[in-house]
mmCIF file of C-alpha atoms in Angstrom:
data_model
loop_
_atom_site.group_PDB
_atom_site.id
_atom_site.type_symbol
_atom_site.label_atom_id
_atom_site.label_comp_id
_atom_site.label_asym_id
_atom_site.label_seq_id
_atom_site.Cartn_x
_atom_site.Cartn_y
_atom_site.Cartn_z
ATOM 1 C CA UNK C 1 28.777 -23.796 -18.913
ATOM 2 C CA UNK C 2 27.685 -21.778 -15.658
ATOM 3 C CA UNK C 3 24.336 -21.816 -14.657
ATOM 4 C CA UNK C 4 22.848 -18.307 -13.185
ATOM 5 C CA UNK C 5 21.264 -18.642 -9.557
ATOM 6 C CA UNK C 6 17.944 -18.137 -8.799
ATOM 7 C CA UNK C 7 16.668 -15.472 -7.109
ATOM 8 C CA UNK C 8 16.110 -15.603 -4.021
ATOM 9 C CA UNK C 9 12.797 -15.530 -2.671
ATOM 10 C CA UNK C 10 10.697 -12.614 -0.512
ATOM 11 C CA UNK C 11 10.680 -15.494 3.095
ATOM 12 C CA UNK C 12 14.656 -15.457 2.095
ATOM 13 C CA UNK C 13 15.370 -11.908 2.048
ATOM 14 C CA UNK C 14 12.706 -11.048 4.997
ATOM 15 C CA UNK C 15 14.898 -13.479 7.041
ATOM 16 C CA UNK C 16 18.267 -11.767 6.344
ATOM 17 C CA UNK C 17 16.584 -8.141 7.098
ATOM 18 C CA UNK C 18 14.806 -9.263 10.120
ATOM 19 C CA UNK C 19 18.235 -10.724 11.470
ATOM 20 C CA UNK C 20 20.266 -8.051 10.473
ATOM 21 C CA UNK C 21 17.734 -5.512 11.789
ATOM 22 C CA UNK C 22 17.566 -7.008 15.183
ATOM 23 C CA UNK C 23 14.850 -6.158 18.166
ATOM 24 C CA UNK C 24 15.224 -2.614 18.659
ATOM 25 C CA UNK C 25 13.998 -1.726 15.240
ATOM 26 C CA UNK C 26 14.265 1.603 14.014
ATOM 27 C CA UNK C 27 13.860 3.612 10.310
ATOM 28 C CA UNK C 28 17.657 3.863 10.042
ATOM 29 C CA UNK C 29 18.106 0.097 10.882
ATOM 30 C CA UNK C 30 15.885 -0.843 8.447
ATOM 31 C CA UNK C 31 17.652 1.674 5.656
ATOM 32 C CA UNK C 32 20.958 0.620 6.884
ATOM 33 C CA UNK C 33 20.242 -3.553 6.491
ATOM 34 C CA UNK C 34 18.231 -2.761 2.934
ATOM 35 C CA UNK C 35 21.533 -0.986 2.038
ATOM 36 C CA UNK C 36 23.609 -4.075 2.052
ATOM 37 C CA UNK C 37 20.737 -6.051 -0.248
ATOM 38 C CA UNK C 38 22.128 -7.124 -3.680
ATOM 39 C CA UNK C 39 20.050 -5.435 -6.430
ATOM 40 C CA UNK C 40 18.666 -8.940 -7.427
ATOM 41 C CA UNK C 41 17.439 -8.493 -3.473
ATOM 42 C CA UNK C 42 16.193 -5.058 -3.675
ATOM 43 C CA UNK C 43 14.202 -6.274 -6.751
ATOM 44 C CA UNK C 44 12.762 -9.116 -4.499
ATOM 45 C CA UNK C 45 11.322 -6.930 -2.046
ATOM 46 C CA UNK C 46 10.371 -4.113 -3.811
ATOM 47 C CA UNK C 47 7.914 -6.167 -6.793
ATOM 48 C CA UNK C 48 6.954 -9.018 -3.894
ATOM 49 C CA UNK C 49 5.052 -6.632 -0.970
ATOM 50 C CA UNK C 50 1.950 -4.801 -1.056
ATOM 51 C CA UNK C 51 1.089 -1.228 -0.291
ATOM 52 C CA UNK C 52 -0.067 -1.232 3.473
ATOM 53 C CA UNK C 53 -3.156 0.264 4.142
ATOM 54 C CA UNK C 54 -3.318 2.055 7.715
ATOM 55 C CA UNK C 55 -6.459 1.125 9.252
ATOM 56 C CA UNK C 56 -8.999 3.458 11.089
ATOM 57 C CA UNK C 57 -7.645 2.108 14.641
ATOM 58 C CA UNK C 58 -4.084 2.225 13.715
ATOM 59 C CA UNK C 59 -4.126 5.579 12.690
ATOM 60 C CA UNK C 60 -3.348 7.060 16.303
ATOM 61 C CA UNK C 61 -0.370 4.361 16.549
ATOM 62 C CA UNK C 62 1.070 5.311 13.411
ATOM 63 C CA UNK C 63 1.143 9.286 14.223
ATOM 64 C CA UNK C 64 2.868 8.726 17.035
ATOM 65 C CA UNK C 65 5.344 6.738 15.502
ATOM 66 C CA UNK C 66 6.446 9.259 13.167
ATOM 67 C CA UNK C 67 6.116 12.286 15.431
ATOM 68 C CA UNK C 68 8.574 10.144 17.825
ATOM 69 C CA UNK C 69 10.884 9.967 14.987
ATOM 70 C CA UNK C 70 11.656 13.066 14.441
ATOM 71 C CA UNK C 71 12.701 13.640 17.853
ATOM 72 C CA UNK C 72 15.085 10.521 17.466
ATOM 73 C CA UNK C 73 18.968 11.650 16.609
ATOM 74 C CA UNK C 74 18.487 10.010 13.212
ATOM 75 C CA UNK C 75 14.922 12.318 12.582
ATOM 76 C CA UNK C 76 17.087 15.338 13.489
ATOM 77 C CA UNK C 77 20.037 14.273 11.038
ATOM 78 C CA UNK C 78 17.190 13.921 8.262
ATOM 79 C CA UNK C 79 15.753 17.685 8.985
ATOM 80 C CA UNK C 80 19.462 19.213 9.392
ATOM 81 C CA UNK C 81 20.070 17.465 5.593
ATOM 82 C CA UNK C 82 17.069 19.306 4.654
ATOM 83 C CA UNK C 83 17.805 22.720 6.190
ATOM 84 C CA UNK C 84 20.976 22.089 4.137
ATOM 85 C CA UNK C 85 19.052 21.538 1.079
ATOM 86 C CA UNK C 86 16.915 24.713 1.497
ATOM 87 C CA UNK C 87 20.108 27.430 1.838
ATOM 88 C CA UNK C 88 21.874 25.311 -1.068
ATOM 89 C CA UNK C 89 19.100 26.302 -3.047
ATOM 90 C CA UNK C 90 18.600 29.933 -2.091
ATOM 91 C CA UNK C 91 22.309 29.984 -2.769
ATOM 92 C CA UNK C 92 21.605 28.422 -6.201
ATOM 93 C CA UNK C 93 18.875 31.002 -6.616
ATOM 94 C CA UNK C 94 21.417 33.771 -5.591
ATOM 95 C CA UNK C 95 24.546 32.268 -8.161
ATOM 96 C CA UNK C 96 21.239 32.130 -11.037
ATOM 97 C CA UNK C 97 20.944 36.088 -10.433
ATOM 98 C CA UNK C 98 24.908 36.840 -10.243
ATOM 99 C CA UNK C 99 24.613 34.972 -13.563
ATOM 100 C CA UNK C 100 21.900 36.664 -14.903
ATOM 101 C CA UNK C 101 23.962 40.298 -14.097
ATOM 102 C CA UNK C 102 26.462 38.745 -16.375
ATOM 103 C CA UNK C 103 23.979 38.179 -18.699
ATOM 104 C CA UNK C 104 22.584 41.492 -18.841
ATOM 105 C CA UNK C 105 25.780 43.370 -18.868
ATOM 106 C CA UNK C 106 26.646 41.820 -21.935
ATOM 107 C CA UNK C 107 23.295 42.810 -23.772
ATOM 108 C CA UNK C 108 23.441 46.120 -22.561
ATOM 109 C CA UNK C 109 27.122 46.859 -23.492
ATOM 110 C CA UNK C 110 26.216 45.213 -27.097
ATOM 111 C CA UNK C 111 23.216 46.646 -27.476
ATOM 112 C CA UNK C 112 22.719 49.581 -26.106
ATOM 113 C CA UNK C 113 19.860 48.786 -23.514
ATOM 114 C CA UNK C 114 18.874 49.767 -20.695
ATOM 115 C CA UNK C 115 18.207 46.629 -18.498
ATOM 116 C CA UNK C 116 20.860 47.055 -15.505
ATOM 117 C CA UNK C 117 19.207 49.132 -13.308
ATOM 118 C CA UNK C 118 15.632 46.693 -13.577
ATOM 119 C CA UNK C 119 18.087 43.414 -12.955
ATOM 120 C CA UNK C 120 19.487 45.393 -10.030
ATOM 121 C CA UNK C 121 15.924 46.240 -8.192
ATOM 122 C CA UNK C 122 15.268 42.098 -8.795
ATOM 123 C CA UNK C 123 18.372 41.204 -6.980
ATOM 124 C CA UNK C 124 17.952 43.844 -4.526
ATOM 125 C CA UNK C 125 14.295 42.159 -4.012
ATOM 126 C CA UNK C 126 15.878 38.875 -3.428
ATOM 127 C CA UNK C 127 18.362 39.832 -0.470
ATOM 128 C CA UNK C 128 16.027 41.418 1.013
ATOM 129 C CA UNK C 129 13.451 38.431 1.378
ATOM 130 C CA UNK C 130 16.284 36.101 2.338
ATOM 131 C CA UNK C 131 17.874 38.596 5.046
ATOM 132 C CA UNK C 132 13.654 38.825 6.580
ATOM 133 C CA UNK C 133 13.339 35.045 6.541
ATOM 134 C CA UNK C 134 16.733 34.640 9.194
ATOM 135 C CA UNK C 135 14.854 36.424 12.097
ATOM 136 C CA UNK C 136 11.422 35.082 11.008
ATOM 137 C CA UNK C 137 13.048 31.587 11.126
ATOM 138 C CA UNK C 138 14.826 32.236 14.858
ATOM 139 C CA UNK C 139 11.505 33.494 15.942
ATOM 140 C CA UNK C 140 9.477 30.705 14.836
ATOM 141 C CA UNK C 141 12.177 28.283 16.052
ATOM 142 C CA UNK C 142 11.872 29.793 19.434
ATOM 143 C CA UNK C 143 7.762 29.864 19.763
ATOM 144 C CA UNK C 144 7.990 26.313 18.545
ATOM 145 C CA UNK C 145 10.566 25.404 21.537
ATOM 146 C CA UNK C 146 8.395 27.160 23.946
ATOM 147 C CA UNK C 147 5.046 25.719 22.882
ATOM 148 C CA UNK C 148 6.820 21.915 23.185
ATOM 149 C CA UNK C 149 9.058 22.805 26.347
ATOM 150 C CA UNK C 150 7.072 25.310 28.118
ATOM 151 C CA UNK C 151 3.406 25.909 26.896
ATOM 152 C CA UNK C 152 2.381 22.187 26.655
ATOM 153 C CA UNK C 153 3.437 21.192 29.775
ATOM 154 C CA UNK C 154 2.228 24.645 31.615
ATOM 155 C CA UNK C 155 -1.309 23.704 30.314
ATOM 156 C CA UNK C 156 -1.091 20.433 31.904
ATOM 157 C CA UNK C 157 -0.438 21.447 35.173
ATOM 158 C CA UNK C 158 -3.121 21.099 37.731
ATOM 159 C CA UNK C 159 -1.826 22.729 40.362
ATOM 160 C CA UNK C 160 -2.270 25.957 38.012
ATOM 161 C CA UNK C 161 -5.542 27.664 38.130
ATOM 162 C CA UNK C 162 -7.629 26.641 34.776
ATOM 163 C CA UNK C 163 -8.284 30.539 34.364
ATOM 164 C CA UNK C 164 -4.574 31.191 34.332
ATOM 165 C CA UNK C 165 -3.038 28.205 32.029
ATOM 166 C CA UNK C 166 -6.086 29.877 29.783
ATOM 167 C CA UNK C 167 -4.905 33.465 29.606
ATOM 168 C CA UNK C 168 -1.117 31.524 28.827
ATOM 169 C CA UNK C 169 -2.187 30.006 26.181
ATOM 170 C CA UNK C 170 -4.156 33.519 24.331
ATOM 171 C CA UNK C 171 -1.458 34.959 24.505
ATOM 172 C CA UNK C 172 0.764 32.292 23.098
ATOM 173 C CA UNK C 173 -1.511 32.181 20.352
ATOM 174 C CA UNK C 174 -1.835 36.077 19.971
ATOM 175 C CA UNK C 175 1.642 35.942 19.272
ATOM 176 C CA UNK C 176 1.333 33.161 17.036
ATOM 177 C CA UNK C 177 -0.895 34.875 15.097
ATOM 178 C CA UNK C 178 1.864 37.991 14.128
ATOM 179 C CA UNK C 179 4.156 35.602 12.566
ATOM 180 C CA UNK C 180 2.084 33.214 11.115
ATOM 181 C CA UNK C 181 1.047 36.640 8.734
ATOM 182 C CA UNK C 182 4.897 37.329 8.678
ATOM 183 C CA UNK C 183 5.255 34.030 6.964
ATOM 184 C CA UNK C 184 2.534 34.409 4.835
ATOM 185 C CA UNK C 185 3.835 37.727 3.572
ATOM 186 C CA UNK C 186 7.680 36.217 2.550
ATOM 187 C CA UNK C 187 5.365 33.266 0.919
ATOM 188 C CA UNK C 188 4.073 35.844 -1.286
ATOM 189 C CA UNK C 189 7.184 38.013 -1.603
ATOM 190 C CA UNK C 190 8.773 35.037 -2.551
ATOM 191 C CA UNK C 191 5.620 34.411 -5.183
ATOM 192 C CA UNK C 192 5.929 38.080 -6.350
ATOM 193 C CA UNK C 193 10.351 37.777 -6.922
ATOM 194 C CA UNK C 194 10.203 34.656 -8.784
ATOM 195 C CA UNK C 195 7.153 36.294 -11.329
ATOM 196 C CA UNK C 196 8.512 39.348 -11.279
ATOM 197 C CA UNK C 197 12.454 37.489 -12.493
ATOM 198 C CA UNK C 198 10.305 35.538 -15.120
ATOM 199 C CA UNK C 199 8.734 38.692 -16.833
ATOM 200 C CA UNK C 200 11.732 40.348 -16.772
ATOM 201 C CA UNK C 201 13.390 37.455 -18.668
ATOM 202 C CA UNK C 202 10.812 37.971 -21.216
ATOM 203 C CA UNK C 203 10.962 41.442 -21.910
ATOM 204 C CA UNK C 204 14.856 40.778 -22.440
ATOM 205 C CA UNK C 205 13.971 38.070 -25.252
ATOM 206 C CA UNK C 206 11.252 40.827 -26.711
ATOM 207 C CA UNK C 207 8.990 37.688 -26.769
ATOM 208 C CA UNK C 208 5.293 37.609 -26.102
ATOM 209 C CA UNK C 209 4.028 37.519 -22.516
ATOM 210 C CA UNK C 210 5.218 34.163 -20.618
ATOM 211 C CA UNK C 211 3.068 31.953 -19.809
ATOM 212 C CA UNK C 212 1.837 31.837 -16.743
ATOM 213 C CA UNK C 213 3.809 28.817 -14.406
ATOM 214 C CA UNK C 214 2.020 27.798 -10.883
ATOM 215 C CA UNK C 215 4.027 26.123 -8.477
ATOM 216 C CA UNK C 216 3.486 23.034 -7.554
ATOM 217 C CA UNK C 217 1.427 22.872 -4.871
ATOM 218 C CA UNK C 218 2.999 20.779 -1.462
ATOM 219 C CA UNK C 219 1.227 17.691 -0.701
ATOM 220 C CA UNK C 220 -0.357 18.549 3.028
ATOM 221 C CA UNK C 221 -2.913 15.655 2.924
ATOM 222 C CA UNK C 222 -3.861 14.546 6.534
ATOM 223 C CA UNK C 223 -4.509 11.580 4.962
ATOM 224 C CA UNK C 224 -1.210 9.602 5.024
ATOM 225 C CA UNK C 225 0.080 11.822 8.098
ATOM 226 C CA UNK C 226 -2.543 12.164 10.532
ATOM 227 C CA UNK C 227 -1.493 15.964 11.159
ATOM 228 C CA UNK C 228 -0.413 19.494 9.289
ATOM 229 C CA UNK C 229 2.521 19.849 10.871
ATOM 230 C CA UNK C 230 4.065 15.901 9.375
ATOM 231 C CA UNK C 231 2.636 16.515 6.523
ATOM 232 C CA UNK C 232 4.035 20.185 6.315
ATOM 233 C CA UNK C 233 7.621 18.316 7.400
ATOM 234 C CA UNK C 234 7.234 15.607 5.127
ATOM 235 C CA UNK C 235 7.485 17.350 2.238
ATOM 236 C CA UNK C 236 10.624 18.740 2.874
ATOM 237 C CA UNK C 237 11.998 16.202 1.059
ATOM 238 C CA UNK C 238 11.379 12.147 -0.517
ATOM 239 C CA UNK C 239 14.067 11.448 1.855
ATOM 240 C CA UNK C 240 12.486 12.499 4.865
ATOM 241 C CA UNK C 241 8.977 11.147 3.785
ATOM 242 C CA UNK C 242 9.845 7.518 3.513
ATOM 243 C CA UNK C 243 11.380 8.030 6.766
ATOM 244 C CA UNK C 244 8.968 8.886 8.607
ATOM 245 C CA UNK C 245 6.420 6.742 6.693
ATOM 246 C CA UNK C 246 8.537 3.675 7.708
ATOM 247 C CA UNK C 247 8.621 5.222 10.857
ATOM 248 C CA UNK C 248 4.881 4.769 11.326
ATOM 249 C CA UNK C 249 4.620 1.372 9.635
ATOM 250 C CA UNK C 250 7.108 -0.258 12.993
ATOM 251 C CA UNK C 251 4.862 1.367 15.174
ATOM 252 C CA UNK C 252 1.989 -0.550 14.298
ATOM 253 C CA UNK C 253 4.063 -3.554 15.096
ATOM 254 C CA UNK C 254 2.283 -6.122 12.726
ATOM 255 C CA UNK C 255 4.146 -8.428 9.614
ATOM 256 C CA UNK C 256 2.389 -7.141 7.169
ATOM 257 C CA UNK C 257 3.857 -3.238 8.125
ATOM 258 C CA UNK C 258 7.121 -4.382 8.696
ATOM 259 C CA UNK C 259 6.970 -5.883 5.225
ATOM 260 C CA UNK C 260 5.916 -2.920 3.588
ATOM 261 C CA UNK C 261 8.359 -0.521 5.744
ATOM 262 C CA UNK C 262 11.051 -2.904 3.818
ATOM 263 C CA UNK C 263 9.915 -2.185 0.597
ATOM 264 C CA UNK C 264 9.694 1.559 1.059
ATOM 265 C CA UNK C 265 13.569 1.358 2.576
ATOM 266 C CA UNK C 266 14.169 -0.963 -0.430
ATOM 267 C CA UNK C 267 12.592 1.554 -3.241
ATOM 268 C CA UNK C 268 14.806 4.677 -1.027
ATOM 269 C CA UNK C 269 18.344 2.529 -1.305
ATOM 270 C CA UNK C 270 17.247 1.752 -4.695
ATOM 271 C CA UNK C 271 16.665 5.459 -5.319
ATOM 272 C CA UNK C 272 19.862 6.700 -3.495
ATOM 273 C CA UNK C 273 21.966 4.741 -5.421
ATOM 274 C CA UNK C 274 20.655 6.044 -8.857
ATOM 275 C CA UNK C 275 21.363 9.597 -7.581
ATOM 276 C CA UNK C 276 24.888 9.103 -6.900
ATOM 277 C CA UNK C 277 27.017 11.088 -8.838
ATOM 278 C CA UNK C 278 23.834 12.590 -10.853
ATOM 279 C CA UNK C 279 23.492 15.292 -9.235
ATOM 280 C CA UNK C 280 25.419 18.721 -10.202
ATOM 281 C CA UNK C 281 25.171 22.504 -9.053
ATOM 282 C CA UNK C 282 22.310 23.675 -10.880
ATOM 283 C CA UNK C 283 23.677 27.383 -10.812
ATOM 284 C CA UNK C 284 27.090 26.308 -12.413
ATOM 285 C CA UNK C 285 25.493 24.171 -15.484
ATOM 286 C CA UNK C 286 23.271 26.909 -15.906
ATOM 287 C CA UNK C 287 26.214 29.298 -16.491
ATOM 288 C CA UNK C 288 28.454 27.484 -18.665
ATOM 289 C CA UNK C 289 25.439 26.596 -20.562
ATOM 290 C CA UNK C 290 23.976 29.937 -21.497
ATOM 291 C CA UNK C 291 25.496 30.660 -25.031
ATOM 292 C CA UNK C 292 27.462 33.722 -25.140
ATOM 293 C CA UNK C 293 26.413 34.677 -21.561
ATOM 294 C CA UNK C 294 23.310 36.278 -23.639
ATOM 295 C CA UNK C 295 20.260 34.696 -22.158
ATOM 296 C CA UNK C 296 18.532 33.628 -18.887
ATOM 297 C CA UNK C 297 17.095 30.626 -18.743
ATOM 298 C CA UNK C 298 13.741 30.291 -17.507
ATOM 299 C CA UNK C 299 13.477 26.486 -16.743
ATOM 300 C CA UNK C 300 16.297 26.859 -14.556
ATOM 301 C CA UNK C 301 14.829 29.727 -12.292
ATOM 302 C CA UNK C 302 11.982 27.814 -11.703
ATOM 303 C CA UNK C 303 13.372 24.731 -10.737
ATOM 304 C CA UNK C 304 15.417 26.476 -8.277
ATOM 305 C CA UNK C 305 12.959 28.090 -7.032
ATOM 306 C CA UNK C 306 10.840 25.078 -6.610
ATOM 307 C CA UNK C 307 12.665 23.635 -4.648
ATOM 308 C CA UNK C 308 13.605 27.111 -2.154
ATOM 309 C CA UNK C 309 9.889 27.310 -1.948
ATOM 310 C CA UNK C 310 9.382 24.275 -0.001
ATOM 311 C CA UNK C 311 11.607 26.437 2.976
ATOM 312 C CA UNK C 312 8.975 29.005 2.613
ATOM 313 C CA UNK C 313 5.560 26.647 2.883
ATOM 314 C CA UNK C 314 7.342 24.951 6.101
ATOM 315 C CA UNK C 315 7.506 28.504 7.463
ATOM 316 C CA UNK C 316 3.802 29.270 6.729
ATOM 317 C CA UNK C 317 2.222 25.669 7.670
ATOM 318 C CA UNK C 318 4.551 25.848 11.181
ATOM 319 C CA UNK C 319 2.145 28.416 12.664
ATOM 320 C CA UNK C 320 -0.921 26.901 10.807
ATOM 321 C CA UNK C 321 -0.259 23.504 12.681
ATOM 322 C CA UNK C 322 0.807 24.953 16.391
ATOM 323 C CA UNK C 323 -2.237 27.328 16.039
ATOM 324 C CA UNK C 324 -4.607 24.507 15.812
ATOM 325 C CA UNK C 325 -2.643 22.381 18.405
ATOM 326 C CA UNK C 326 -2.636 25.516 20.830
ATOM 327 C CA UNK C 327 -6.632 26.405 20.127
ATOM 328 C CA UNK C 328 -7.447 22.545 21.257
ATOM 329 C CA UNK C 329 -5.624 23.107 24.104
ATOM 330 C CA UNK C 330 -7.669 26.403 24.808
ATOM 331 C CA UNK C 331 -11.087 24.645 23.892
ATOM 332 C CA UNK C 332 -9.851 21.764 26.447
ATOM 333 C CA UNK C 333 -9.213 24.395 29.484
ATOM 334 C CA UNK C 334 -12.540 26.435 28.749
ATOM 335 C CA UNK C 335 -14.051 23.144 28.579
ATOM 336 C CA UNK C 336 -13.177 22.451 32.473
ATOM 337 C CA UNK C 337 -9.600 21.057 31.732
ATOM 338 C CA UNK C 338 -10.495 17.275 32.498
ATOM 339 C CA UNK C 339 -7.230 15.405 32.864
ATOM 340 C CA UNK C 340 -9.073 12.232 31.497
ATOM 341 C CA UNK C 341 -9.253 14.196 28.479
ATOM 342 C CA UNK C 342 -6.174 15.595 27.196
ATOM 343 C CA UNK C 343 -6.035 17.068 23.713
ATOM 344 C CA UNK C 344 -3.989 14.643 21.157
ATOM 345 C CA UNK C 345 -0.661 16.881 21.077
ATOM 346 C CA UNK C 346 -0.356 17.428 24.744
ATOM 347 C CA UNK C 347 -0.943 13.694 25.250
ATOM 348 C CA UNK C 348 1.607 12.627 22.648
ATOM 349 C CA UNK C 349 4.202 15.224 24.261
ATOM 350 C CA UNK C 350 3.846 14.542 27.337
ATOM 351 C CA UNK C 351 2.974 10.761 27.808
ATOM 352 C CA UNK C 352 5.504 9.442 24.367
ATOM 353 C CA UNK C 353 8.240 12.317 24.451
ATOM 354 C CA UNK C 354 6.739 13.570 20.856
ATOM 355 C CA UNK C 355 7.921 17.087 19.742
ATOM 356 C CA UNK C 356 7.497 18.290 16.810
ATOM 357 C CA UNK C 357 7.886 21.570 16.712
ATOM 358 C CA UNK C 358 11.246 21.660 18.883
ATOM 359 C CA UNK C 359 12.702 19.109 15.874
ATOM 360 C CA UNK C 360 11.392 21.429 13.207
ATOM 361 C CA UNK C 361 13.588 24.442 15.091
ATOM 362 C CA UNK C 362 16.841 22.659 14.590
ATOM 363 C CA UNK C 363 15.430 22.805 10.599
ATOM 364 C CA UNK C 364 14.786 26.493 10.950
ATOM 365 C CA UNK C 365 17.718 27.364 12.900
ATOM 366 C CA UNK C 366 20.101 25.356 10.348
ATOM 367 C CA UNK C 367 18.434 27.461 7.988
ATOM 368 C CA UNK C 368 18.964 30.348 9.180
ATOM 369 C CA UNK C 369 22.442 29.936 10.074
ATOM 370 C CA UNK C 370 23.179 28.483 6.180
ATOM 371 C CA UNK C 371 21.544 31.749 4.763
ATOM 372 C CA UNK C 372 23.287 34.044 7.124
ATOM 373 C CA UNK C 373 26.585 32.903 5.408
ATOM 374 C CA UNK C 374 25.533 34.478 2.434
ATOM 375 C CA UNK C 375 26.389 38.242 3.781
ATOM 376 C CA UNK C 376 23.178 39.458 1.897
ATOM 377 C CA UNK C 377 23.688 42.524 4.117
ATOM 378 C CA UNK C 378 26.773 43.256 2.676
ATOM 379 C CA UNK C 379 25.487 43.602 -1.005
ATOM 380 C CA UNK C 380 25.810 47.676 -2.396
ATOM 381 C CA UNK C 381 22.944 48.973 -3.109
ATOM 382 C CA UNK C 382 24.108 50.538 -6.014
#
């Protein structure tokens, strides 16, 4: 008769992490030793530790820790997977409408309709917003590089009249102002396509008017990030969350973070592993699937583009977080530019190597140069 084991307990497990993790403790170090945890293990950790609670005075501490992340080669491996993730699904958007042309060539040929040249203004709509985003994303890229690598550390310079870092930063944010519209037009574009695909898709079916479907809107609270533009990045993906959440939690350097930065690394391996091999193209199951190639399916389209959309809200909250970065930088020179004082982003740029927005332009140029692939510009117009 063999007798199971016990599990082990949480003091056991925290041992074997904290060994395997070692001194210089970083987010992929503590993924990478929770990845060779037993499940019996993963169990352990993830039902034994509490939520963590970031206190008023660690708050600062914790910011930095996951702005400095995402600077780190790991950080930028996480946001290249997501700009990966954001063309996969504007091409999985693009295969849905290929699909749906199918679709509507069949009804018309055996039914005598007319629906062709309505499915061909939608797709036209569609290239067209992806072909604006790839300069819109280069440009924002760019003014994000130049506000971390340029503007920042212009403002900060003493030796520079206050008067003339001042009229520097205007006109950075003058500028910042034309695409931060820019965005917020291809957010609604986007908005207007996917409604516009979903009405049509009724009218096909002759059924009543759809009901109406908001998106889900991205979670931006300040709350758990400290800032727009981490939240903003955050929800790029779970992935990248728990990241830079465990991120934070080792930079406030206390047991009871490092616990709970386990047991979000734990709950990620755990999730990771239930993914594998779950995951198919959405465009090709959505093919094969429609019967007779005689319908377009709504659920579908919307899942697809939920998750594009997220590309789109990272392009609009970009310019909402380095305008309010760049105005306290303009309220600190008009205020008599006191070294003492340096606004939060200049200080964690300049003193702690934080930069956001040059690790969210890798994102946006990956983007860009995934979309540009596509050869929208090559599509007939007829």
């Amino acid at each position: 008769m063999t007798s199971v084991s016990a599990a082990p307990t949480l003091d056991e497990v925290l041992r074997k992490l904290s060994h395997l993790i070692g001194d210089s403790r970083t987010p992929q170090q503590y993924l990478n030793a929770v990845g060779t945890l037993s499940s019996i293990e993963l169990e352990v950790v993830i039902t034994s530790t509490t939520k963590y609670h970031v206190a008023g005075d660690e708050k600062e501490k914790f910011r930095l820790g996951v702005a400095q992340s995402l600077s780190s080669s790991d950080g930028q491996a996480y946001l290249l997977k997501a700009a990966n993730d954001a063309h996969d699904a504007a091409g999985e958007i693009l295969f849905i409408l290929c699909s749906s042309v199918i679709c509507i060539l069949f009804i018309d040929s055996g039914e005598h309709t007319h629906y062709m040249p309505q499915m061909k203004e939608i797709f036209k709509m569609y290239c067209a917003i992806i072909l604006d985003s790839i300069p819109l994303a280069r440009k924002i890229a760019q003014y994000g590089e130049d506000f971390d690598t340029k503007i920042v550390q212009f403002c900060a310079d003493n030796k520079i009249l206050p008067s003339e870092r001042l009229i520097q930063i205007k006109e950075y944010i003058s500028a910042a102002q034309g695409s931060k519209e820019s965005a917020d037009s291809i957010v609604n574009r986007f908005d207007g396509f996917v409604a516009t695909f979903l009405d049509f898709s009724a009218k096909v079916r002759s059924r009543s008017a759809r009901t109406k479907r908001k998106f889900p809107q991205p979670d931006i609270s300040l709350k758990e990030f400290g800032s727009l533009s981490l939240a903003v990045t955050a929800n790029l993906s779970e992935s990248l969350r728990q990241f830079m959440t465990i991120a934070g939690l080792i930079n406030l350097e206390s047991q009871d973070a490092f616990n709970a930065a386990l047991s979000i690394a734990a709950s990620a391996v755990t999730n990771a592993k239930a993914r594998i091999g779950f995951y198919s193209y959405r465009g090709f199951s959505y093919l094969v699937s429609t019967p007779s190639g005689r319908e377009i399916d709504d659920d579908e389209v919307i899942k697809a583009a939920d998750a594009f959309r997220k590309h789109f809200t990272v392009l609009k909250g970009y310019w909402e977080s380095a305008m309010a970065d760049a105005h306290e930088i303009q309220l600190w020179l008009e205020d008599g530019a006191d070294d003492v004082k340096w606004p939060k982003y200049m200080k964690e740029n300049l003193d702690h190597g934080a930069q956001i927005y040059v690790a969210m332009a890798r994102y946006l140029t990956e983007y860009a140069k995934g979309v540009e692939d596509f050869h929208l510009e090559k599509v007939p117009e007829d």
